[in-house]
Every structure is written in C-alpha cells, then in structure tokens.
mmCIF file of C-alpha atoms in Angstrom:
data_model
loop_
_atom_site.group_PDB
_atom_site.id
_atom_site.type_symbol
_atom_site.label_atom_id
_atom_site.label_comp_id
_atom_site.label_asym_id
_atom_site.label_seq_id
_atom_site.Cartn_x
_atom_site.Cartn_y
_atom_site.Cartn_z
ATOM 1 C CA MET A 225 145.419 -68.397 64.095
ATOM 2 C CA ASP A 226 144.894 -70.901 66.896
ATOM 3 C CA LYS A 227 141.341 -72.162 66.440
ATOM 4 C CA GLU A 228 141.011 -72.898 70.227
ATOM 5 C CA ALA A 229 142.053 -69.332 71.255
ATOM 6 C CA VAL A 230 140.229 -67.568 68.470
ATOM 7 C CA ARG A 231 136.873 -68.722 69.808
ATOM 8 C CA PHE A 232 137.455 -66.350 72.710
ATOM 9 C CA LEU A 233 137.896 -63.307 70.584
ATOM 10 C CA PRO A 234 134.777 -61.751 68.962
ATOM 11 C CA THR A 235 135.162 -61.225 65.239
ATOM 12 C CA GLU A 236 134.398 -57.524 65.668
ATOM 13 C CA LEU A 237 137.494 -57.159 67.764
ATOM 14 C CA LEU A 238 139.799 -58.644 65.090
ATOM 15 C CA ILE A 239 142.069 -55.718 63.957
ATOM 16 C CA GLY A 240 143.547 -57.387 60.960
ATOM 17 C CA VAL A 241 147.190 -57.687 62.249
ATOM 18 C CA GLU A 242 147.635 -61.357 62.770
ATOM 19 C CA GLU A 243 150.315 -61.168 65.475
ATOM 20 C CA ILE A 244 148.157 -58.856 67.603
ATOM 21 C CA ASP A 245 144.884 -60.737 66.896
ATOM 22 C CA ILE A 246 146.560 -63.978 67.984
ATOM 23 C CA GLN A 247 147.757 -62.239 71.292
ATOM 24 C CA HIS A 248 144.325 -60.657 71.905
ATOM 25 C CA ALA A 249 142.672 -64.159 71.535
ATOM 26 C CA ALA A 250 145.236 -65.652 73.922
ATOM 27 C CA LEU A 251 144.574 -62.894 76.448
ATOM 28 C CA PHE A 252 140.817 -63.525 76.400
ATOM 29 C CA LYS A 253 141.542 -67.300 76.659
ATOM 30 C CA ARG A 254 143.629 -66.635 79.759
ATOM 31 C CA LEU A 255 140.671 -64.629 81.330
ATOM 32 C CA VAL A 256 138.280 -67.465 80.523
ATOM 33 C CA ALA A 257 140.641 -69.966 82.218
ATOM 34 C CA LEU A 258 140.856 -67.787 85.332
ATOM 35 C CA LYS A 259 137.003 -67.484 85.377
ATOM 36 C CA GLU A 260 136.438 -71.195 84.902
ATOM 37 C CA GLY A 261 138.698 -71.978 87.828
ATOM 38 C CA TYR A 262 136.913 -69.444 89.966
ATOM 39 C CA LEU A 263 133.441 -70.705 89.000
ATOM 40 C CA ALA A 264 134.514 -74.317 89.613
ATOM 41 C CA ASN A 265 135.325 -73.280 93.161
ATOM 42 C CA GLN A 266 139.059 -73.899 92.619
ATOM 43 C CA GLY A 267 139.923 -70.548 93.972
ATOM 44 C CA PHE A 268 142.381 -68.024 92.856
ATOM 45 C CA HIS A 269 145.283 -69.218 90.797
ATOM 46 C CA ALA A 270 148.090 -66.670 91.372
ATOM 47 C CA ALA A 271 150.325 -68.407 88.767
ATOM 48 C CA GLN A 272 147.624 -67.937 86.120
ATOM 49 C CA ALA A 273 147.233 -64.324 87.136
ATOM 50 C CA ASP A 274 151.019 -63.811 86.925
ATOM 51 C CA GLU A 275 151.032 -65.338 83.473
ATOM 52 C CA LEU A 276 148.156 -62.952 82.446
ATOM 53 C CA ILE A 277 150.247 -59.945 83.491
ATOM 54 C CA ALA A 278 153.335 -61.342 81.690
ATOM 55 C CA ALA A 279 151.283 -61.959 78.588
ATOM 56 C CA LEU A 280 149.920 -58.360 78.851
ATOM 57 C CA ARG A 281 153.501 -57.037 79.019
ATOM 58 C CA GLU A 282 154.500 -59.000 76.013
ATOM 59 C CA HIS A 283 151.409 -58.005 74.020
ATOM 60 C CA TYR A 284 151.948 -54.330 74.826
ATOM 61 C CA ALA A 285 155.559 -54.522 73.812
ATOM 62 C CA THR A 286 154.478 -56.083 70.522
ATOM 63 C CA GLU A 287 151.924 -53.318 69.848
ATOM 64 C CA GLU A 288 154.492 -50.662 70.641
ATOM 65 C CA ARG A 289 157.103 -52.306 68.368
ATOM 66 C CA LEU A 290 154.676 -52.522 65.466
ATOM 67 C CA ALA A 291 153.581 -48.977 65.922
ATOM 68 C CA GLY A 292 157.231 -47.911 65.915
ATOM 69 C CA GLU A 293 157.865 -49.813 62.663
ATOM 70 C CA ILE A 294 155.175 -47.870 60.869
ATOM 71 C CA GLY A 295 156.184 -44.583 62.407
ATOM 72 C CA MET A 296 152.978 -44.154 64.384
ATOM 73 C CA ASP A 297 152.984 -41.837 67.429
ATOM 74 C CA PHE A 298 152.009 -44.324 70.076
ATOM 75 C CA SER A 299 152.931 -42.381 73.238
ATOM 76 C CA ALA A 300 149.402 -41.905 74.566
ATOM 77 C CA HIS A 301 148.561 -45.508 73.728
ATOM 78 C CA ALA A 302 151.620 -46.775 75.560
ATOM 79 C CA GLU A 303 150.667 -44.669 78.606
ATOM 80 C CA ASN A 304 147.295 -46.433 78.598
ATOM 81 C CA HIS A 305 149.077 -49.810 78.560
ATOM 82 C CA ARG A 306 151.288 -48.776 81.552
ATOM 83 C CA ASN A 307 148.159 -47.605 83.436
ATOM 84 C CA MET A 308 146.365 -50.867 82.748
ATOM 85 C CA LEU A 309 149.238 -52.980 83.786
ATOM 86 C CA GLN A 310 149.347 -51.146 87.019
ATOM 87 C CA LEU A 311 145.544 -51.405 87.590
ATOM 88 C CA VAL A 312 145.308 -55.085 86.708
ATOM 89 C CA GLY A 313 148.298 -55.928 88.872
ATOM 90 C CA LYS A 314 146.835 -54.026 91.803
ATOM 91 C CA ALA A 315 143.431 -55.584 91.359
ATOM 92 C CA LEU A 316 144.882 -59.092 91.115
ATOM 93 C CA ASN A 317 146.937 -58.477 94.250
ATOM 94 C CA GLU A 318 143.753 -57.382 96.035
ATOM 95 C CA VAL A 319 142.102 -60.666 94.963
ATOM 96 C CA ALA A 320 145.114 -62.657 96.234
ATOM 97 C CA GLU A 321 144.829 -60.861 99.602
ATOM 98 C CA GLY A 322 141.091 -61.542 99.764
ATOM 99 C CA ARG A 323 140.123 -57.916 99.456
ATOM 100 C CA ALA A 324 138.478 -58.093 96.038
ATOM 101 C CA ASP A 325 136.295 -60.564 94.107
ATOM 102 C CA LEU A 326 138.072 -62.356 91.251
ATOM 103 C CA PHE A 327 135.076 -62.620 89.073
ATOM 104 C CA GLY A 328 134.275 -58.920 89.338
ATOM 105 C CA THR A 329 137.937 -58.092 88.724
ATOM 106 C CA LEU A 330 138.033 -60.286 85.589
ATOM 107 C CA ARG A 331 134.792 -58.766 84.263
ATOM 108 C CA TYR A 332 136.424 -55.366 84.599
ATOM 109 C CA VAL A 333 139.638 -56.519 82.816
ATOM 110 C CA GLU A 334 137.622 -58.120 80.060
ATOM 111 C CA TYR A 335 135.541 -54.967 79.522
ATOM 112 C CA TRP A 336 138.711 -52.866 79.470
ATOM 113 C CA PHE A 337 140.316 -55.248 76.828
ATOM 114 C CA GLU A 338 137.223 -54.991 74.709
ATOM 115 C CA ARG A 339 136.976 -51.253 74.937
ATOM 116 C CA HIS A 340 140.674 -50.823 74.453
ATOM 117 C CA ILE A 341 140.802 -52.973 71.307
ATOM 118 C CA ALA A 342 137.654 -51.352 69.780
ATOM 119 C CA GLN A 343 138.753 -47.764 70.569
ATOM 120 C CA ASP A 344 142.512 -47.805 70.534
ATOM 121 C CA ASP A 345 143.930 -50.914 68.793
ATOM 122 C CA MET A 346 142.023 -50.655 65.619
ATOM 123 C CA CYS A 347 144.389 -47.834 64.518
ATOM 124 C CA LEU A 348 147.105 -50.445 64.131
ATOM 125 C CA GLY A 349 145.053 -52.443 61.736
ATOM 126 C CA ALA A 350 143.956 -49.457 59.819
ATOM 127 C CA ALA A 351 147.430 -47.850 59.590
ATOM 128 C CA PRO A 352 149.218 -48.232 56.233
ATOM 129 C CA ALA A 353 152.406 -50.206 56.511
ATOM 130 C CA ARG A 354 155.428 -48.327 55.246
ATOM 131 C CA PRO A 355 158.458 -50.165 53.893
ATOM 132 C CA VAL A 356 161.544 -49.835 56.097
ATOM 133 C CA ALA A 357 163.422 -47.921 53.413
ATOM 134 C CA ALA A 358 160.707 -45.234 53.326
ATOM 135 C CA ARG A 359 160.805 -44.859 57.123
ATOM 136 C CA GLU A 360 164.533 -44.352 57.172
ATOM 137 C CA ARG A 361 164.575 -41.355 54.903
#
C-alpha cells in the first residue's frame, strides 16, 4: 500500500481488502489536500473536488464489483453510495457557488467516510471469498 496515502487512513478503518484499503486511503488523502489548500487561503480547487467525485465513483464501482464477485447482496449499500455521491456533489457545488463553507463540507464528508467504512464496508473484509466455480453453480 502507498505509504504516503496510508498515513491518512486510521488503522481501525482498514477492512483487509487491499484494493479497497488503498482506495480508502487515497480518498482521505484527497480530502486532506482540499483542506490544506483551503487552510492555506488558496481557495476552492474545483478540479480537486471533481477528482474527488471521480475517485468516489471509481471506488464505489470497485466495492460493488467485489461484492458481486462473492455473491453478496449489495443493493442497500449501493444505494448509500448513490446518495452520498449526490450529496457530496451538491455540497461541493454549493461551495463553488459561495453558498457553503468548504472546511465544514469536508468535515462532513470525512465523517461520512469514516462512519460508512466502519459500519458498512467492513462486511466486505469479513465476507468469505468464494471461488468463481462455486458461484457459477
């Protein structure tokens, strides 16, 4: 795992699926970069915000793919992903329009990530992997 990115992911949020843990760390790293720019009075970086949304989409697709590979019903989890993408996109648009505070928005997103990983994503790490041949029967 990228040692630079992993420092942004608390060990209690590691789920034990390397691909997902790497993506989680990268998402937290993106949040930190947005916060650092904000705190350094560099303003809102729309390109970084767009990259965060794109990384979220990719991450959610990864989780959904991995859940499908082990035969896990992921429909409610996927709905949470869609809702979060909508909320984060709306919140970042409000920041871009000057109607919301970036730091407060990022604190909310970070809290949601932590809660979502702890409450929802741990199931992916705990689920037994099934060989493809067993799933196809």
